[in-house]
XYZ file of C-alpha atoms in Angstrom:
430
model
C 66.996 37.455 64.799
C 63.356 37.232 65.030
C 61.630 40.175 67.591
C 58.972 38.436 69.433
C 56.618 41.558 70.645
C 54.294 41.942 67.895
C 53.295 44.330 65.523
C 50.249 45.859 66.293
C 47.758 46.781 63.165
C 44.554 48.802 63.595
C 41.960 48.451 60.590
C 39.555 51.249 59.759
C 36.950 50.083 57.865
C 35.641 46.071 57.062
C 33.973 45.668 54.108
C 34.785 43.763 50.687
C 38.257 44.937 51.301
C 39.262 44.936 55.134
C 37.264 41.913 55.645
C 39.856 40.249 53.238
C 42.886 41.930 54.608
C 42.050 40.612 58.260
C 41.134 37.232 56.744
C 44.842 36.960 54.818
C 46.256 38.382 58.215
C 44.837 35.426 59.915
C 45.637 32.739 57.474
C 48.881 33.738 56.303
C 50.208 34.862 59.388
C 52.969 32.337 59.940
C 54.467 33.541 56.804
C 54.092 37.185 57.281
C 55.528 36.785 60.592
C 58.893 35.397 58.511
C 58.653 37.545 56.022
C 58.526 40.769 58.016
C 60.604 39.368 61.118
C 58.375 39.497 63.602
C 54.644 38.432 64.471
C 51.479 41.391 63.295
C 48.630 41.412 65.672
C 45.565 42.760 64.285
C 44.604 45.101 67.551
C 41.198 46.493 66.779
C 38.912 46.942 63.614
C 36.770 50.258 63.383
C 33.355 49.692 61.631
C 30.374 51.943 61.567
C 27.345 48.772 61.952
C 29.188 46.437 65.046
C 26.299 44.076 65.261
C 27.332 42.798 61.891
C 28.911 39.034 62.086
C 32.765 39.020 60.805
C 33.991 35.759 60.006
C 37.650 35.173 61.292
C 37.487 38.435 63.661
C 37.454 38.384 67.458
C 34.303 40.330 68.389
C 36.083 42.254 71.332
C 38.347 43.807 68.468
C 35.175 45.470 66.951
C 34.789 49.122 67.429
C 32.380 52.181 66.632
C 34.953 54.781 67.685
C 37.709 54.690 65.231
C 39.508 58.090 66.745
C 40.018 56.584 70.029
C 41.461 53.072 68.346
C 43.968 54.874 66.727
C 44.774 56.948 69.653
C 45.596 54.508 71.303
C 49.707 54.838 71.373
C 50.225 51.388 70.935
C 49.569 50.758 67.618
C 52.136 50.593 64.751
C 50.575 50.595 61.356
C 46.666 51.695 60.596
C 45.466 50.158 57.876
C 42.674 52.645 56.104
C 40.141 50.999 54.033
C 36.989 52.939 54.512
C 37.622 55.962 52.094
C 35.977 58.979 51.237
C 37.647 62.206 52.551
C 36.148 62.523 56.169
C 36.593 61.239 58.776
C 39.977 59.300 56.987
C 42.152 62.379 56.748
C 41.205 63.128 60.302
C 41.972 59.682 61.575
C 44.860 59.127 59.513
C 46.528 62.577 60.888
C 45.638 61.376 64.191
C 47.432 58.046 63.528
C 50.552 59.764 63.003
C 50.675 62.281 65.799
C 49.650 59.252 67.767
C 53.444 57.315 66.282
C 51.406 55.064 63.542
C 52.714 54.808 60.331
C 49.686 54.760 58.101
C 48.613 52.136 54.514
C 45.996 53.335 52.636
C 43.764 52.555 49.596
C 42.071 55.989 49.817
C 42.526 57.356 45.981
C 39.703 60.351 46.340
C 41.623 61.805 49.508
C 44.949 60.711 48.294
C 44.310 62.952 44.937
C 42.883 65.580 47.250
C 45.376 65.997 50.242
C 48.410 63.706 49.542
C 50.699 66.834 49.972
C 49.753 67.333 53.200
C 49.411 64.159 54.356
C 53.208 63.430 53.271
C 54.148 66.720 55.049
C 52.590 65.157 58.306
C 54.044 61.650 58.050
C 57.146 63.183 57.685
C 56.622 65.717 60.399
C 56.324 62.395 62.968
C 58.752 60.130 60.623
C 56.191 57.876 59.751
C 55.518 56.121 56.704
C 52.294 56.895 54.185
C 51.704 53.342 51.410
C 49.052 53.366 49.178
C 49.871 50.706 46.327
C 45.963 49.813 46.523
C 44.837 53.234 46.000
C 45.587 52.968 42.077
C 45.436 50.024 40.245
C 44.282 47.254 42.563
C 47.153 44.136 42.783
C 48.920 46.027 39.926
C 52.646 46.692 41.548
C 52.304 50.396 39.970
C 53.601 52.876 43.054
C 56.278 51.084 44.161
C 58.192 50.968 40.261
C 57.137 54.533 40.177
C 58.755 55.737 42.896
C 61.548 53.136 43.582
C 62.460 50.659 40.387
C 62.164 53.917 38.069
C 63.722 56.213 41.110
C 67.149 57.456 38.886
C 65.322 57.574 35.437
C 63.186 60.174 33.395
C 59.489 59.220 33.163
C 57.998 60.774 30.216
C 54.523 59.337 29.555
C 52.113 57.393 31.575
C 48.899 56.210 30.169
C 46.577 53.652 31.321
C 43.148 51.959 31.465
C 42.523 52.361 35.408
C 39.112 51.131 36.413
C 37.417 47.897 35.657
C 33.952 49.005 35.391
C 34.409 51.339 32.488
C 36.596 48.843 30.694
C 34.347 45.872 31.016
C 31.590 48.571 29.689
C 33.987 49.488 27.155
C 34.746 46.055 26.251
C 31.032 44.662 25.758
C 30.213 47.475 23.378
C 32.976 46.736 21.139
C 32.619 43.331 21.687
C 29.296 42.245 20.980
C 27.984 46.083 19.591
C 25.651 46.529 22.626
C 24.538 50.145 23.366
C 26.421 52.206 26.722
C 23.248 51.094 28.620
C 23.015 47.185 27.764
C 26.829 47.153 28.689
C 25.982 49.120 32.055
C 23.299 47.279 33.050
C 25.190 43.844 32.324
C 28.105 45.143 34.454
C 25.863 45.939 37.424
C 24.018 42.398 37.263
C 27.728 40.954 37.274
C 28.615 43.730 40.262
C 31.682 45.403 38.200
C 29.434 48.258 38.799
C 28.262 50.438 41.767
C 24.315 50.866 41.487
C 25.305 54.771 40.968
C 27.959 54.471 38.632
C 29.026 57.873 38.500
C 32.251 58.241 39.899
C 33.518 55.352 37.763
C 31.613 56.227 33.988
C 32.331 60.065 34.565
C 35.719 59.633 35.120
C 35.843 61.151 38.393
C 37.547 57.676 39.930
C 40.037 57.470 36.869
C 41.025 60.780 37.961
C 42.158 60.648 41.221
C 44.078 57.897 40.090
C 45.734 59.997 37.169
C 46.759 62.906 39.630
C 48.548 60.310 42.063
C 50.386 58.975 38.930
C 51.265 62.093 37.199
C 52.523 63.330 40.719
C 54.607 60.349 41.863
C 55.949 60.153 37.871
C 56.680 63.803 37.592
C 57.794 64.733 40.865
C 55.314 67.630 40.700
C 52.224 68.044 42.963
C 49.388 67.605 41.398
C 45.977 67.717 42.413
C 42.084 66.214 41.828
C 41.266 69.483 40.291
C 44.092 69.959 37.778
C 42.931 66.659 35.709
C 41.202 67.354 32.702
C 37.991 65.380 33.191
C 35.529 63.475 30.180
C 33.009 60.561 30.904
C 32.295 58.149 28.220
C 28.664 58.408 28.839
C 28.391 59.474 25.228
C 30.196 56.642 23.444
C 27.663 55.009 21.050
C 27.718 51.979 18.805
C 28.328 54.022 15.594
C 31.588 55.638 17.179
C 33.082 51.721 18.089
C 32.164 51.056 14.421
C 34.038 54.772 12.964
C 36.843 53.320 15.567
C 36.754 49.542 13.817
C 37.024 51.547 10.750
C 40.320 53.238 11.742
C 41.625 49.811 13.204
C 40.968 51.122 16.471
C 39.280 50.382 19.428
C 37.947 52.870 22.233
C 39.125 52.907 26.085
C 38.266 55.369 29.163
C 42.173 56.655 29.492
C 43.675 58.025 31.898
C 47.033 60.310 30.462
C 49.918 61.708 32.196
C 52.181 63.486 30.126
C 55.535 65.626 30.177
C 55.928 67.939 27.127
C 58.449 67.623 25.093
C 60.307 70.660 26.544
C 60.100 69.281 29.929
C 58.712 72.921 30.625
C 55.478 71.488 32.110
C 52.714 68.015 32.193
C 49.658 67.648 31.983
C 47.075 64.852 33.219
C 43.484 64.140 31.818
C 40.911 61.338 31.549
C 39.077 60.661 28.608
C 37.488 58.196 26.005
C 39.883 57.547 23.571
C 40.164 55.843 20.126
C 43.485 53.708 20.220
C 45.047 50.927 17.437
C 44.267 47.624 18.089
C 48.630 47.427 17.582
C 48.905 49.159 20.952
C 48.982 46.903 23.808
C 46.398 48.744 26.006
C 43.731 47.916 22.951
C 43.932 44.035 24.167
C 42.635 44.757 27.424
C 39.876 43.104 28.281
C 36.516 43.292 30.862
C 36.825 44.041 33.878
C 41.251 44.529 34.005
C 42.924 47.270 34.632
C 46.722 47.999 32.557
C 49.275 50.863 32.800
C 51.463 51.572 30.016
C 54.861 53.740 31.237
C 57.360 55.183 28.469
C 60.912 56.311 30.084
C 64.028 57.721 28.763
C 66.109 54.560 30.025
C 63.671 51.704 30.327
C 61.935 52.304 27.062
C 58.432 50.963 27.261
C 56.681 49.074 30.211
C 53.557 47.474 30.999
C 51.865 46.643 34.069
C 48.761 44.409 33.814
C 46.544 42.568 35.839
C 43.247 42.669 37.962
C 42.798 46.136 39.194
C 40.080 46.158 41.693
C 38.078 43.970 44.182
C 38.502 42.681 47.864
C 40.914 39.636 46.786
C 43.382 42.148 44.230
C 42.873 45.034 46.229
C 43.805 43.342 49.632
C 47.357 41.935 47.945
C 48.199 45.418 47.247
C 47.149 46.395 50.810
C 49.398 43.058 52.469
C 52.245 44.140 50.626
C 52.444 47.335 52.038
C 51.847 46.370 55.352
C 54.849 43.908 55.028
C 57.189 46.920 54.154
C 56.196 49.200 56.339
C 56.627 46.697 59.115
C 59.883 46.064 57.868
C 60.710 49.774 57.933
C 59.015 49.687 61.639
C 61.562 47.379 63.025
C 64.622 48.931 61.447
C 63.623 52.417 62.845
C 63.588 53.805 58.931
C 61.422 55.321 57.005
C 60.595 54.473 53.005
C 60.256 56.962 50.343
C 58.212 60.008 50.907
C 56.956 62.323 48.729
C 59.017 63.580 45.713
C 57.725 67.519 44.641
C 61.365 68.488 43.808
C 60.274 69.413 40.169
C 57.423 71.615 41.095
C 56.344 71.296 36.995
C 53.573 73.852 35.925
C 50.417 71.661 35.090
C 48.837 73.024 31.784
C 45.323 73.043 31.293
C 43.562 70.866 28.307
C 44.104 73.465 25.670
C 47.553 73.053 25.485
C 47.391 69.569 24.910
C 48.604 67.712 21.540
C 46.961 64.966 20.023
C 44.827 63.563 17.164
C 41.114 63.731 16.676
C 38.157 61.731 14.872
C 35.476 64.601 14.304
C 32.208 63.263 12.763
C 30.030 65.667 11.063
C 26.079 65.406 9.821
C 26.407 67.842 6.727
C 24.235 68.476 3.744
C 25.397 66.829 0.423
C 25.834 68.790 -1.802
C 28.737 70.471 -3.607
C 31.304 72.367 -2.154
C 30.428 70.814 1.701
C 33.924 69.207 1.788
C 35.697 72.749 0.624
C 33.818 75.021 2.797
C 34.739 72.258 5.921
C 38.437 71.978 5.060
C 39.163 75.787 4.914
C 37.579 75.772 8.315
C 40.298 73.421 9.426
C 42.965 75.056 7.216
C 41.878 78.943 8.835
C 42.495 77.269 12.811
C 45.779 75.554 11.732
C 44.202 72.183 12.364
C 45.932 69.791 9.292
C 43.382 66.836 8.052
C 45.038 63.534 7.494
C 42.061 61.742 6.405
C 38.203 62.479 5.207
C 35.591 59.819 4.476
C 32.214 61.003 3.453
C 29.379 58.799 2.196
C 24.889 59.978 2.392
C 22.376 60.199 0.308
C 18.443 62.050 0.189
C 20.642 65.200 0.691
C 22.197 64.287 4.066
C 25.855 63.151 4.674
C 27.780 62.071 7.190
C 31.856 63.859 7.264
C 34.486 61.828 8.874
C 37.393 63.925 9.536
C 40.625 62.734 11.485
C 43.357 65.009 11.855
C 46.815 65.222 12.189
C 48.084 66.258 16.086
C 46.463 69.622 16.994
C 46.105 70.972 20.160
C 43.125 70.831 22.333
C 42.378 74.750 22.031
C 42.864 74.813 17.843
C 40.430 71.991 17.692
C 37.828 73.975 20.124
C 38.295 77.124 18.096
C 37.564 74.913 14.944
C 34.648 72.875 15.986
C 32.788 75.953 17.015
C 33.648 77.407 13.598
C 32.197 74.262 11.915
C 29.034 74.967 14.013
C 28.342 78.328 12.129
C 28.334 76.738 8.810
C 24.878 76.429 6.949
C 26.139 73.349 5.918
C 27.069 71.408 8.573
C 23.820 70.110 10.568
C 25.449 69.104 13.576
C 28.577 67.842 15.105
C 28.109 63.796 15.870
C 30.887 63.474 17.738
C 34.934 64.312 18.764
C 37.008 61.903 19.946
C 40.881 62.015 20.484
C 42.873 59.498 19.037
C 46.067 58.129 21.450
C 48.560 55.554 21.456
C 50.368 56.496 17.945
């Protein structure tokens, strides 16, 4: 039977994104009205410049004082799309203390204070949804934390923001420099015109520690993700990659040892075979690869940011927590049971590309592998080629953790030999 009182939706914030969620609450609202069983109302929008025309939106629904919208006791969902830490985490406790359940595409404050955010949802039995706060219209929460529910998530490792993939992309592609690609991707608007949190890796991970946290059912926080920009990805390391087979992304990694004693989450540039799926990637996409004990192998793939993608993601949360609204239930909250230790970087396993500037002469390649040998980091492969008495070494190794390959690096700095180090890079997906 179909309840006629609507639903009443508050939206904080209307820009590229809520601009599109209030416009696909206004066109499609016959069929969210079915699909949820009863009507939404969009009751008030909170923006910070009023005067602003908003296509589609009733001018009397425009406010400057978002605390007293969401106050208001009649609302049932707020839908938070204005980000940043303050004032959302104020407003969005406020929603629930006020009896709103609460959607949000807030990554940086998600990463930051999703613990305690859960603990006051639950506190009021309201619902907290943030599919958009990870991978855009990528349905990536929801398997998490529902289709993969009864199985053992092991690894999760993905390319999770456009900008840095398109950047990514267009150096391997067509062997422009890091600043060429940037400056294409800005001109196109994949990029911010400070592009920090998104080349830096800062973006990536706040996204890693929601995914590691919802995978692992462990808290895990902004600050425990190992962090690396690819700022410092050059034109010669795409061509060392093309070498290997390879091909290099901005990853983001969340891992469960092989013990199960604790995980670990980090973002970083990565050299990965152009067999693994994540290699065929491509501009501006985002795709999350998820390895399970049951399921095997899964990917999730699609467009992983804008005001269209990001919007979907946004909708379909709205939809369930409606649902959840009118059957007087809750959906999943969060899962912490496992409380897993999260190990720094230097405990981490993997493979590296090392590239050394060394002198060539004899005994350079000797001197270099007892280096390796003395911090019980193995060498697969070397490749050395110079001339006029300079020479560049091309080491990759065999898996090594993070701290052996410090140790040995710094080691390989002392040499008279070795002129520099031209760059590290970790190799994944093997």
């Amino acid at each position: 039977m179909m309840r006629t009182r609507p639903l009443k939706v508050a939206l904080l914030g209307c820009g590229v994104v809520g601009s599109e969620v209030a416009r696909i609450m206004t066109t499609h609202a016959d069929d969210l009205t079915a699909r949820i069983g009863a009507p939404v109302e969009l009751a008030g929008v909170a923006v910070r410049r009023p005067d602003r025309v908003r296509e589609g939106i009733a001018p009397e629904l425009v406010t400057t004082d978002a605390t007293a919208l969401v106050k208001r006791g009649d609302i049932d969902v707020v839908v938070e799309v204005i980000g940043g830490i303050e004032p959302a985490r104020s407003l969005i406790t406020t929603a629930f203390e006020h009896g709103a359940s609460v959607v949000s595409a807030n990554k940086a404050l998600l990463a930051q204070d999703g613990a305690a955010l859960h603990a006051v949802a639950e506190q009021h039995g309201k619902d907290l949804y943030y599919e958009a706060a990870v991978a855009g219209a990528i349905p990536l929460i929801r398997p998490l934390r529902e289709s993969l529910a009864g199985d053992k998530i092991n690894r999760v490792m993905g390319i999770v923001n456009g900008t840095t993939n398109f950047i990514l992309d267009k150096m391997d592609s067509t062997g422009a420099g890091y600043q060429e690609a940037l400056d294409e991707a800005t001109a196109l608007g994949y990029a911010e015109a400070d592009p920090t949190a998104d080349v830096e890796g800062f973006d990536a991970a706040a996204k890693a520690a929601i995914l590691a946290g919802i995978a692992f059912h462990t808290r895990v926080r902004l600050d425990d993700v190992y962090r690396e920009g690819m700022t410092e990805v050059t034109a010669a390391d795409f061509a060392s990659a093309k070498e290997m087979g390879c091909t290099i992304k901005l990853l983001a990694i969340c891992e469960r040892a092989e013990d199960g004693a604790f995980v670990t989450a980090r973002v970083h540039p990565a050299m990965i075979p152009l067999s693994h799926p994540l290699a065929s990637v491509r501009g501006a996409y985002n795709a999350v690869f998820v390895e399970s004990d049951a399921a095997g192998q899964l990917m999730f793939y699609g467009p992983g940011a804008g005001g269209s993608p990001t919007a979907s993601a946004v909708l379909g949360d709205l939809v369930a927590v409606c649902r959840n609204r009118i059957g007087g239930a809750t959906g999943p909250g969060e899962s912490a049971y496992a409380a897993l230790p999260v190990s720094p970087m230097g405990d981490v396993v993997t493979r590296y590309h090392i590239s050394l500037d060394v002198a060539d002469k004899p005994g350079v390649l000797a001197q270099v592998a007892t280096v390796f040998a003395e911090h019980g980091v193995s060498i697969d492969t070397v490749r050395q080629s110079g001339k006029d008495g300079e020479a560049s070494l091309v080491v990759v190794t065999h898996r090594a953790s993070d701290a052996a390959l410090t140790g040995t690096v710094e080691a390989l700095r002392k040499l008279d030999t070795v002129r520099g180090v031209a760059s590290i890079m970790r190799v994944e997906g093997e």
